[in-house]
PDB file of C-alpha atoms in Angstrom:
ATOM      1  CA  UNK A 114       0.000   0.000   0.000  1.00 62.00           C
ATOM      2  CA  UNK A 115       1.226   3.332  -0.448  1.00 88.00           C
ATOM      3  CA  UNK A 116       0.884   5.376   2.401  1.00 95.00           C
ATOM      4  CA  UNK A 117       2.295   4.427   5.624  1.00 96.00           C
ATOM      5  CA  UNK A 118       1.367   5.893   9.393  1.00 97.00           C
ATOM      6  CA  UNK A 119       3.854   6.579  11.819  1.00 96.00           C
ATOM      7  CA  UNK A 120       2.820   7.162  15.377  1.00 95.00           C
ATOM      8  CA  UNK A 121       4.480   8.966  18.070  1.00 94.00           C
ATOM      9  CA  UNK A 122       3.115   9.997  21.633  1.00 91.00           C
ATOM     10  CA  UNK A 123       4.883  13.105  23.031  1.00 89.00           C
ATOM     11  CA  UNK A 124       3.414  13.473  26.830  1.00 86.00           C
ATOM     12  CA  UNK A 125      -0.153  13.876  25.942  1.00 89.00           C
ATOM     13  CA  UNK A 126       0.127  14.299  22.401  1.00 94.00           C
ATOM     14  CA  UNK A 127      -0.072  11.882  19.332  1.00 95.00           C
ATOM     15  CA  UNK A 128       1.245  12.996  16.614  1.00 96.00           C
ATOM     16  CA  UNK A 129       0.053  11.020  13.446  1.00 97.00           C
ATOM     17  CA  UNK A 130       2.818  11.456  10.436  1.00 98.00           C
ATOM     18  CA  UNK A 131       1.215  10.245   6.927  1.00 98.00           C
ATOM     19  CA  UNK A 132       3.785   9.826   4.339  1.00 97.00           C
ATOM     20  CA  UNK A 133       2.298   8.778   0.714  1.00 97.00           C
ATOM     21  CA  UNK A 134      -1.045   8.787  -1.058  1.00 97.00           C
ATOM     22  CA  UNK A 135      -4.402   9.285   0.809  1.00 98.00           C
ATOM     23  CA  UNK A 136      -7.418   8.729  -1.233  1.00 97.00           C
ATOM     24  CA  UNK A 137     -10.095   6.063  -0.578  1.00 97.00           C
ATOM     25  CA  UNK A 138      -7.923   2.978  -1.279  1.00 97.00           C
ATOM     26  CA  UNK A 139      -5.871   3.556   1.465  1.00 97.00           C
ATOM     27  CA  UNK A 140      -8.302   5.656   3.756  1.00 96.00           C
ATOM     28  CA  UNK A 141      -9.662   2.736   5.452  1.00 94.00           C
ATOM     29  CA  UNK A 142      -6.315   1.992   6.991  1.00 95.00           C
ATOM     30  CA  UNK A 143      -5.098   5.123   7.874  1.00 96.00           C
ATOM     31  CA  UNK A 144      -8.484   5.181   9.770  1.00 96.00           C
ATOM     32  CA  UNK A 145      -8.246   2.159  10.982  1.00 96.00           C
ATOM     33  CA  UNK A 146      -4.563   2.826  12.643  1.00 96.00           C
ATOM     34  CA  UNK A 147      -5.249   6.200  14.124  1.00 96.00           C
ATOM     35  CA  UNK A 148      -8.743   5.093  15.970  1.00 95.00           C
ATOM     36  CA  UNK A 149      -6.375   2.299  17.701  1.00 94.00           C
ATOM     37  CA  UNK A 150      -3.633   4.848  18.633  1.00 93.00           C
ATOM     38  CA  UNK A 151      -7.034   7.163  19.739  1.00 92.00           C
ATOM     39  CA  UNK A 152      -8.530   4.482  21.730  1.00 89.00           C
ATOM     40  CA  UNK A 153      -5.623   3.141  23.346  1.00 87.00           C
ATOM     41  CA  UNK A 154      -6.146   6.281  25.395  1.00 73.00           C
ATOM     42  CA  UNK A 155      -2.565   7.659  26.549  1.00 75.00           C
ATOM     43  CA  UNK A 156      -3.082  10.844  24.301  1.00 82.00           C
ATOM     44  CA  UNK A 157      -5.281  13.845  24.711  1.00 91.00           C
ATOM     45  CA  UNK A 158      -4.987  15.587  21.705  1.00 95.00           C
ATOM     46  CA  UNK A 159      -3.251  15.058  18.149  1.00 96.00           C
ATOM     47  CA  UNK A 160      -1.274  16.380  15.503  1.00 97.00           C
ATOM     48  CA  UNK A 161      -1.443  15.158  12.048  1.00 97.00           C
ATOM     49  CA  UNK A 162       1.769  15.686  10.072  1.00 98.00           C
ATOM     50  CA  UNK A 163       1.378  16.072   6.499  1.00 97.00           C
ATOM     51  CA  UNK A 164       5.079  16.902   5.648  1.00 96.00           C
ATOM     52  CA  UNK A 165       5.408  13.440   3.402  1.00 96.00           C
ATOM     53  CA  UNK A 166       2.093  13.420   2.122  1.00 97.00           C
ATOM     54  CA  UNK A 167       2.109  13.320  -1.511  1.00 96.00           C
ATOM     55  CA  UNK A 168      -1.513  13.064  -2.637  1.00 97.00           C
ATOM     56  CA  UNK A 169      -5.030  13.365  -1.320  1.00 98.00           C
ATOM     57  CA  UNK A 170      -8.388  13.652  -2.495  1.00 97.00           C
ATOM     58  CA  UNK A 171     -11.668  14.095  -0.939  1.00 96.00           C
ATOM     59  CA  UNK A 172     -11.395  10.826   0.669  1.00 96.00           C
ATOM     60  CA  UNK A 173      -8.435  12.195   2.879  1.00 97.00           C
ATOM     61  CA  UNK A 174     -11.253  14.980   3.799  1.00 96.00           C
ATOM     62  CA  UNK A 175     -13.501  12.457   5.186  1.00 95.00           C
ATOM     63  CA  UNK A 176     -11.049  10.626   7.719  1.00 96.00           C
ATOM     64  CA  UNK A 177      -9.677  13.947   8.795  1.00 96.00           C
ATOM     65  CA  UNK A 178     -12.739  15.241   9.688  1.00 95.00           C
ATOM     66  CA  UNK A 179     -13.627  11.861  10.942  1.00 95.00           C
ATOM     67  CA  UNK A 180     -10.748  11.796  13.580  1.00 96.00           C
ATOM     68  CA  UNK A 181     -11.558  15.575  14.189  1.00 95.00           C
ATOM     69  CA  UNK A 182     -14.907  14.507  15.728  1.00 94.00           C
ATOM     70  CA  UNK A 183     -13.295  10.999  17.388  1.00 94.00           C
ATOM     71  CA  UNK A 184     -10.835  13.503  19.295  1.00 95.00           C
ATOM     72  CA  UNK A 185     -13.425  16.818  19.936  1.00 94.00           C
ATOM     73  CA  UNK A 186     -15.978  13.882  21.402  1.00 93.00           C
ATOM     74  CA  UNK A 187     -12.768  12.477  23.847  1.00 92.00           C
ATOM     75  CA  UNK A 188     -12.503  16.304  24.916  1.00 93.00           C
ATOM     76  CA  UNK A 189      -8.971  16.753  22.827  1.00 94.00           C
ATOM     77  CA  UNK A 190      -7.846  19.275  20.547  1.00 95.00           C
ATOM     78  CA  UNK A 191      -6.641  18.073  17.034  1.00 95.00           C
ATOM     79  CA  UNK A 192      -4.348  20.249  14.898  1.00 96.00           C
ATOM     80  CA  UNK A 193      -2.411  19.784  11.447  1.00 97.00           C
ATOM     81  CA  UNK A 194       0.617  20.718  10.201  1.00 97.00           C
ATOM     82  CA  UNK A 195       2.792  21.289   7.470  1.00 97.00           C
ATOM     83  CA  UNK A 196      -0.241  21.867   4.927  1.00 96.00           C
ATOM     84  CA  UNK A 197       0.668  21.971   1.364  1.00 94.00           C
ATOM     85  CA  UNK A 198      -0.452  24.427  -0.911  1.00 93.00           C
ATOM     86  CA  UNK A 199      -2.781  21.940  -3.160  1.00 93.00           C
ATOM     87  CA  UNK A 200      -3.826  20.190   0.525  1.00 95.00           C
ATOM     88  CA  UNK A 201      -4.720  23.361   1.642  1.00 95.00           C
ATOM     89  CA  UNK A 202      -6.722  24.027  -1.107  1.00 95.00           C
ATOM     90  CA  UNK A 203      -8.793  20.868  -0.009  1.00 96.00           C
ATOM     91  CA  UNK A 204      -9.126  22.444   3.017  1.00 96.00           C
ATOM     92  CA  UNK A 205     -10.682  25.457   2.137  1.00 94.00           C
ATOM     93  CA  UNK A 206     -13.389  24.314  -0.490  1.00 94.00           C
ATOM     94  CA  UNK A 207     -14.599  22.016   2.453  1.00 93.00           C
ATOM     95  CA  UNK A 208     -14.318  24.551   4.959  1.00 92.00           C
ATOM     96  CA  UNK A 209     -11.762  22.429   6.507  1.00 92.00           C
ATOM     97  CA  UNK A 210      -9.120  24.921   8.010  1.00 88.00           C
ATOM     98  CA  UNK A 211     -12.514  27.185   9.743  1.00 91.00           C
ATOM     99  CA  UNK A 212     -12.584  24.260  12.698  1.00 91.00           C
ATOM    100  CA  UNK A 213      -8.977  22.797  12.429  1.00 93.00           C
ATOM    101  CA  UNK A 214      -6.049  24.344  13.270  1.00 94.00           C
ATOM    102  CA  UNK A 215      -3.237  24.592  11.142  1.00 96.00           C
ATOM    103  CA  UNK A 216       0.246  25.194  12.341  1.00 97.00           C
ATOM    104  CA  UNK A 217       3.642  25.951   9.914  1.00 96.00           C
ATOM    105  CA  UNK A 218       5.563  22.522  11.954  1.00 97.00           C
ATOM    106  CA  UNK A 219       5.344  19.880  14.372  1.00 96.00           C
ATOM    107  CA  UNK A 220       7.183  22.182  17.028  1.00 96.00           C
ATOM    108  CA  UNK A 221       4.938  25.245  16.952  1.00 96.00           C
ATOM    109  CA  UNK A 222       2.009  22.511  16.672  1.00 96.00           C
ATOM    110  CA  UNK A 223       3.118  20.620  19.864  1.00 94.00           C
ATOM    111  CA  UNK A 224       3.681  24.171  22.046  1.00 92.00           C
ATOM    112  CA  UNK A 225       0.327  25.281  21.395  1.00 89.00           C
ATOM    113  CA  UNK A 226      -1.113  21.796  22.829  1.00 89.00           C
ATOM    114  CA  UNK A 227       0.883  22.216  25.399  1.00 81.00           C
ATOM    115  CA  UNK A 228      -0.433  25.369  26.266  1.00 73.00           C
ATOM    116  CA  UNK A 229      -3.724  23.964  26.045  1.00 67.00           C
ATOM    117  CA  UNK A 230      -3.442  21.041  28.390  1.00 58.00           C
TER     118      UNK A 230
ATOM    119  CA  UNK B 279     -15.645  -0.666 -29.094  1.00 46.00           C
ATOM    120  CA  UNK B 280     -13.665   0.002 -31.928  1.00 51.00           C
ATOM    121  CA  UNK B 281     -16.333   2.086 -33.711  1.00 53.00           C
ATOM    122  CA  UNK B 282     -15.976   4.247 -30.370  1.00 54.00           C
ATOM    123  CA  UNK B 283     -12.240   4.333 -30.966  1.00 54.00           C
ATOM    124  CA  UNK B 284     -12.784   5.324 -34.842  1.00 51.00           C
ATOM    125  CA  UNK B 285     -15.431   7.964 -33.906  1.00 54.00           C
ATOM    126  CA  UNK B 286     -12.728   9.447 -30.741  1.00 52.00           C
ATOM    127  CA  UNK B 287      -9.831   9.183 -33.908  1.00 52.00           C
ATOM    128  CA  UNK B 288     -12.004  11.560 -36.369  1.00 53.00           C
ATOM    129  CA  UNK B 289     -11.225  14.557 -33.992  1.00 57.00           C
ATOM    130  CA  UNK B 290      -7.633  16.201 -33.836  1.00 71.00           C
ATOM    131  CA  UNK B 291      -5.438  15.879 -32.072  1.00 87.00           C
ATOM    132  CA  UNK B 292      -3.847  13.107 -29.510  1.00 95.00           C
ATOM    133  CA  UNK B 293      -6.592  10.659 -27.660  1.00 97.00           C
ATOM    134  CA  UNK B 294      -5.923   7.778 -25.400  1.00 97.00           C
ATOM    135  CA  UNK B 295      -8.771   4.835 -23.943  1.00 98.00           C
ATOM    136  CA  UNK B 296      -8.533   3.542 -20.407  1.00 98.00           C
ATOM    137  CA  UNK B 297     -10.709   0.619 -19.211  1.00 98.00           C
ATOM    138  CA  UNK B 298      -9.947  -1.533 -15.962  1.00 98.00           C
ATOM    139  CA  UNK B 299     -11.513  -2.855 -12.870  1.00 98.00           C
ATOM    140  CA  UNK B 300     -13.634  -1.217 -10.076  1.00 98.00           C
ATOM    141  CA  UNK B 301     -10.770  -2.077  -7.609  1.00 98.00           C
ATOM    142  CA  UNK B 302     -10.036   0.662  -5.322  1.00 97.00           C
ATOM    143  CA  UNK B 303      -6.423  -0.191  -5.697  1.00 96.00           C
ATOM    144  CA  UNK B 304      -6.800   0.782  -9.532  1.00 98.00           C
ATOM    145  CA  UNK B 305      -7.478   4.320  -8.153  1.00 98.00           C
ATOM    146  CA  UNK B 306      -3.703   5.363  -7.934  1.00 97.00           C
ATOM    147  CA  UNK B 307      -2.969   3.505 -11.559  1.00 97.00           C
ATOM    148  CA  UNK B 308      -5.827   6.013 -13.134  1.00 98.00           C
ATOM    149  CA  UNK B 309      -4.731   9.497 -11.766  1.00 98.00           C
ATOM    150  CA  UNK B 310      -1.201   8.518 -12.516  1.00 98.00           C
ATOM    151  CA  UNK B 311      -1.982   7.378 -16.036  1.00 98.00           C
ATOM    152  CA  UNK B 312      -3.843  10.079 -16.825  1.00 98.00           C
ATOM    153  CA  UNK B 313      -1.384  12.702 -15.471  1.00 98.00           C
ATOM    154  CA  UNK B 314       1.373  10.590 -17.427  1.00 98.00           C
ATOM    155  CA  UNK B 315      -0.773  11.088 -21.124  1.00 98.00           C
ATOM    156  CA  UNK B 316      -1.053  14.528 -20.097  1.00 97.00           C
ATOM    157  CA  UNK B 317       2.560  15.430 -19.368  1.00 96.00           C
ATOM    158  CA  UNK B 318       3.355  16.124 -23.561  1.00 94.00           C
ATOM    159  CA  UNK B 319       1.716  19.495 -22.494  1.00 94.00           C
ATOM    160  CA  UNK B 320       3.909  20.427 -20.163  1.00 94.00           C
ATOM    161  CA  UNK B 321       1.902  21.310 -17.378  1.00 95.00           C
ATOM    162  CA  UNK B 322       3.053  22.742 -13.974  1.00 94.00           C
ATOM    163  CA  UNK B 323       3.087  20.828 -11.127  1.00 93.00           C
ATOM    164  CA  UNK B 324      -0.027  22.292 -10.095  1.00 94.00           C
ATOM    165  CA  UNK B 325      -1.890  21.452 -12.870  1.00 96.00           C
ATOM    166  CA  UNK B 326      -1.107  17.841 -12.675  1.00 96.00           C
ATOM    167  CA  UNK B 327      -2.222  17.683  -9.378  1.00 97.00           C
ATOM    168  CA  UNK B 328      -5.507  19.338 -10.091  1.00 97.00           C
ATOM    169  CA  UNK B 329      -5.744  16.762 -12.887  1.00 98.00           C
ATOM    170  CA  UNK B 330      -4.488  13.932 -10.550  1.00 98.00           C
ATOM    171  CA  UNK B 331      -7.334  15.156  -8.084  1.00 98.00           C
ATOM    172  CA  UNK B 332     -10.477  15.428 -10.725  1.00 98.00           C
ATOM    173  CA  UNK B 333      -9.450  11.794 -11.628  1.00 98.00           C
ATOM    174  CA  UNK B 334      -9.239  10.229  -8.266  1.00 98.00           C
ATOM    175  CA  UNK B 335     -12.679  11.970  -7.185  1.00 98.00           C
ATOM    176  CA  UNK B 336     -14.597  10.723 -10.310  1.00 98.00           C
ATOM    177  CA  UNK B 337     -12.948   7.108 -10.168  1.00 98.00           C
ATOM    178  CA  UNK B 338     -13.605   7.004  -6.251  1.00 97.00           C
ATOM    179  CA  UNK B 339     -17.351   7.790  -7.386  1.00 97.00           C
ATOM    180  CA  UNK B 340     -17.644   4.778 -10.280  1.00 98.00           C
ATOM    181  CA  UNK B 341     -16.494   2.681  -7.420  1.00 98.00           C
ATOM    182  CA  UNK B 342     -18.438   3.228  -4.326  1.00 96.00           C
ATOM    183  CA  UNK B 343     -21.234   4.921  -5.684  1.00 96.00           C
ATOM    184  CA  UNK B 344     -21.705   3.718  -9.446  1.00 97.00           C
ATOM    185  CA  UNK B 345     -20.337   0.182  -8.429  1.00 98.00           C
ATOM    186  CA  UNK B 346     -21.451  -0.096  -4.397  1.00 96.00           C
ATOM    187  CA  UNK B 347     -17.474  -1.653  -4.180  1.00 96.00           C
ATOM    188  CA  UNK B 348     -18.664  -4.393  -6.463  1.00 97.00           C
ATOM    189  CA  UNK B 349     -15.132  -4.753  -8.072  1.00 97.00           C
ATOM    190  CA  UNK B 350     -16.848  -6.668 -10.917  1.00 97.00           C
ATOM    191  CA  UNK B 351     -17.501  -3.227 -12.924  1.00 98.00           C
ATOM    192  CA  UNK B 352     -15.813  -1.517 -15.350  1.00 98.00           C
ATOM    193  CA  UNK B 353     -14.644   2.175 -15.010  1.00 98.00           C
ATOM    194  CA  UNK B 354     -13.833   3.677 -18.724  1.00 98.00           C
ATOM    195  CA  UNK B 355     -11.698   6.831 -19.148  1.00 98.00           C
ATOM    196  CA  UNK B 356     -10.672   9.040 -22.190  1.00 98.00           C
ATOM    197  CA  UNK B 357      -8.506  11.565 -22.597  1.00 98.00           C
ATOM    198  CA  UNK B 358      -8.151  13.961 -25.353  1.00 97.00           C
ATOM    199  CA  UNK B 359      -5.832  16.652 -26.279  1.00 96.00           C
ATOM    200  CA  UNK B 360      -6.549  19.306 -29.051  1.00 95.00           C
ATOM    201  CA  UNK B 361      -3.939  21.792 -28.615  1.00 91.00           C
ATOM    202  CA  UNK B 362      -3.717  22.905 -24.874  1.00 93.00           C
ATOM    203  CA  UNK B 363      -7.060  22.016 -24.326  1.00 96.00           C
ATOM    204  CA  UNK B 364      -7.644  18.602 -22.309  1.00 97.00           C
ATOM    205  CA  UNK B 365     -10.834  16.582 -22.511  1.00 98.00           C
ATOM    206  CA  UNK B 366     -11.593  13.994 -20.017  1.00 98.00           C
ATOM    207  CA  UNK B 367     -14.205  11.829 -19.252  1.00 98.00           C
ATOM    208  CA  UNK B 368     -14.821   9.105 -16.994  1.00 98.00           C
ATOM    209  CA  UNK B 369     -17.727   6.500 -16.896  1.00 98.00           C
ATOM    210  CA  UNK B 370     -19.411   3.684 -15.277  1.00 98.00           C
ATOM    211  CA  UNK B 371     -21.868   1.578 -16.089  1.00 98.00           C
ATOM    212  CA  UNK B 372     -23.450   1.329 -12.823  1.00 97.00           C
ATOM    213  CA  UNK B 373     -26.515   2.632 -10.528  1.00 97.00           C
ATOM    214  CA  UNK B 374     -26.940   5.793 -11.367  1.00 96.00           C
ATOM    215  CA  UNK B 375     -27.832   9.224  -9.614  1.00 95.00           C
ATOM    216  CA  UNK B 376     -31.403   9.507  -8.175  1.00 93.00           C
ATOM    217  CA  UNK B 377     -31.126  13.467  -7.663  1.00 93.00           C
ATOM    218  CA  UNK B 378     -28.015  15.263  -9.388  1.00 93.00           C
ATOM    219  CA  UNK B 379     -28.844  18.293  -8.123  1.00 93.00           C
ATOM    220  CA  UNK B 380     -28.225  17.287  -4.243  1.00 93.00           C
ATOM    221  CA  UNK B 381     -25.559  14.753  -5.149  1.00 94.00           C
ATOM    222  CA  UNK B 382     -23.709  18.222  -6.459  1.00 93.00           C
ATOM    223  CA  UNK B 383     -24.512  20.371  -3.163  1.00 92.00           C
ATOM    224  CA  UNK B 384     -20.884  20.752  -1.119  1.00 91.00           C
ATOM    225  CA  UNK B 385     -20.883  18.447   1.409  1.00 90.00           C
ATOM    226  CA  UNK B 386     -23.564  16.009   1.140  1.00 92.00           C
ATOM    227  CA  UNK B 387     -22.912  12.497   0.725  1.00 92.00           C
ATOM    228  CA  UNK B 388     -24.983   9.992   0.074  1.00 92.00           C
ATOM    229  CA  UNK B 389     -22.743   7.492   2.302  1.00 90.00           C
ATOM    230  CA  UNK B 390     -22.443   9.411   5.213  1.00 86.00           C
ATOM    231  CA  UNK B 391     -21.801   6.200   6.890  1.00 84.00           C
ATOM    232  CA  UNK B 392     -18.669   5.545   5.206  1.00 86.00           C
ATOM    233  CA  UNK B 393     -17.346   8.805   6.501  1.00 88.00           C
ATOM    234  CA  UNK B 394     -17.471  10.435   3.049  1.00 89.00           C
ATOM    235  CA  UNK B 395     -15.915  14.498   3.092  1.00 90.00           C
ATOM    236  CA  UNK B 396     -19.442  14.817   0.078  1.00 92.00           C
ATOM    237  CA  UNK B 397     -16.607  17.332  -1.826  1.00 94.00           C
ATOM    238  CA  UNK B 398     -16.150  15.139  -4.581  1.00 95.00           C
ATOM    239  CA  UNK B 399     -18.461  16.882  -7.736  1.00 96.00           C
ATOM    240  CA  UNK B 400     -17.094  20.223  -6.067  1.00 96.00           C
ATOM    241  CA  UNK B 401     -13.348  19.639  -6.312  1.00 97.00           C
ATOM    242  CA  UNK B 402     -14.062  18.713  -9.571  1.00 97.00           C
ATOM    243  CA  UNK B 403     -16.100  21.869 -10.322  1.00 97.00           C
ATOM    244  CA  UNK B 404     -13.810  23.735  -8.668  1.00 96.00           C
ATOM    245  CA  UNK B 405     -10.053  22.439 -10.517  1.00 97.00           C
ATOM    246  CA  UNK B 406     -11.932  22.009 -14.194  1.00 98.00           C
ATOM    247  CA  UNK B 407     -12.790  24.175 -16.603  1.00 97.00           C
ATOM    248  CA  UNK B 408     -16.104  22.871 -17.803  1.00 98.00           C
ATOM    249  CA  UNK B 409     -17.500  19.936 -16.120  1.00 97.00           C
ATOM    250  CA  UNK B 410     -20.909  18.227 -16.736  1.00 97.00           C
ATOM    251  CA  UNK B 411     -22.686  14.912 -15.422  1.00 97.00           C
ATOM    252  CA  UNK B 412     -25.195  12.272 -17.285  1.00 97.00           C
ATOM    253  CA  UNK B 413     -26.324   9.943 -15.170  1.00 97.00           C
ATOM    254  CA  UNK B 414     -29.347   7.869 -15.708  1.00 96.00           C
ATOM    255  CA  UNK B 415     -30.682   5.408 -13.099  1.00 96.00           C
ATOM    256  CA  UNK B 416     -29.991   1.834 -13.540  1.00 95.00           C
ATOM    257  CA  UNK B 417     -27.216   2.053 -16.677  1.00 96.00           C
ATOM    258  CA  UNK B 418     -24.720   4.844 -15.675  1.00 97.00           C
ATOM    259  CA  UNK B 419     -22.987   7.987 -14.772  1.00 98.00           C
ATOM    260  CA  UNK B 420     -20.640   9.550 -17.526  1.00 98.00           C
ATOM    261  CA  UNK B 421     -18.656  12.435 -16.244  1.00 98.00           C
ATOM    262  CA  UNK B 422     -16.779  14.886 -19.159  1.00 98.00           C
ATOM    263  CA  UNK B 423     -14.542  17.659 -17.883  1.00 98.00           C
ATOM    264  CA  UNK B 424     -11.973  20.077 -19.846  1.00 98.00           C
ATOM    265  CA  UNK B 425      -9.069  22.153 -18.649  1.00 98.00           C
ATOM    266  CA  UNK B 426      -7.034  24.444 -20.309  1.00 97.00           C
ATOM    267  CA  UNK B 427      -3.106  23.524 -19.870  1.00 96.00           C
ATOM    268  CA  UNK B 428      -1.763  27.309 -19.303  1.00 88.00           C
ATOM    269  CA  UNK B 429       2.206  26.225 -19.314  1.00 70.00           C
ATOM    270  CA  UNK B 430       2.506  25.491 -23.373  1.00 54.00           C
ATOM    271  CA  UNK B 431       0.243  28.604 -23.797  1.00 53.00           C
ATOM    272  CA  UNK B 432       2.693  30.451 -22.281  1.00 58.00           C
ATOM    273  CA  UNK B 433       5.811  29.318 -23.396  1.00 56.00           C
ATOM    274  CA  UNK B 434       4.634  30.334 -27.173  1.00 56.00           C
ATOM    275  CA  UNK B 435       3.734  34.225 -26.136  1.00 48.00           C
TER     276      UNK B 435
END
């Protein structure tokens, strides 16, 4: 498959790196993996790392805003970061970026959290 | 089929025929195909990726809506080129669309279940030119879009 999902926890943050294609062939996994990581419960919030994403289409929409509501219904706060231009462009036809947070890097990302919690 | 092929060849210009199976995993082989055809135009990066994106929505649609992820279909694409223009439709042969009208509103989804974003008809509004749907209920949606490919354009003036 062509998109792989790295997981990290950082205190009370996960942050979810995607590196390859999201569209609906491989949505289903990357779902799949980041409800686990969710449910296994050590993380409050999440950031989702789009530095090595090289595709996505509408289907990447859906699970994003599908983890968005996993995490807002937990209590958590989920940002993204390192939006490309053409991502970003997803982002605002959908309307996206009005509820999500997007930050320039994992670092400025994982402050604001941490200012949060 | 090859009267179809003979009545695409009567145009100008450069055409190309795509058929294979509703697979989701055939998904990445169609955008990438049809971004490959398209790359004697020269396009920018970002037109690709429009191009890329148009092709993965309507393909995503054959399959899970046209198709219900019955991989038995088949999913048919063309592309044309006459000059820097580029022609592209995609088809099934499957379900249908009940109401075109909603199916086209931003956001709704008919699978809202399958946590679908319901962008798809808009991204491809949105990165085409022209775009324009037939669907008829019970034998098929056929989806034809056009974009002009600014790079060559600009490389002549």
């Amino acid at each position: 498959m062509n998109l792989q999902v790295e997981l990290e926890h950082h205190r009370r943050v996960l942050i979810v790196r995607l590196r390859g294609e999201l569209d609906h062939h491989t949505a289903e996994a990357v779902r799949t993996k980041m409800d686990e990581a969710i449910q296994r419960g050590r993380a409050e919030h999440l950031v989702l790392s789009l530095e090595d994403l090289t595709f996505m289409d509408s289907s990447g929409l859906g699970v994003i805003l599908g983890r968005y509501k996993v995490i807002k219904s937990l209590g958590g706060k989920m940002v993204v970061c390192h939006v490309n231009p053409s991502v970003h462009r997803l982002f605002e036809l959908s309307g996206l970026f009005k509820i999500l947070a997007i930050y320039e890097n994992e670092r400025t990302a994982l402050s604001e959290l941490e200012v949060v919690s | 089929m090859s009267e179809k092929l003979e009545q695409i060849s009567d145009h100008d210009g450069n055409f190309m025929t795509l058929q294979f199976a509703s697979r989701s995993e055939n998904e990445a082989f169609a955008r990438v195909a049809v971004a490959a055809f398209v790359t004697q135009l020269d396009p920018t990066m970002d037109e690709l990726t429009d191009l890329k994106t148009v092709v993965s929505e309507a393909v995503t649609n054959c399959i899970i809506h046209g198709y219900d992820n019955d991989p038995n279909g088949v999913v048919t694409i063309t592309a044309r080129i006459e000059e820097e223009i580029v022609t592209i439709t995609i088809e099934d042969k499957g379900n249908g669309i009940e109401d075109l009208e909603l199916a086209k509103q931003p956001l709704y989804t008919s699978k809202p279940e399958l946590e679908r974003s319901g962008m798809g008809f808009t991204i491809m509004e949105n990165f085409m030119d022209e775009f324009e749907v037939v669907s008829n209920l019970g034998s098929g949606t056929h989806i034809r879009m056009k974009k002009r490919i600014e790079s060559k354009k600009a490389l002549y003036n």
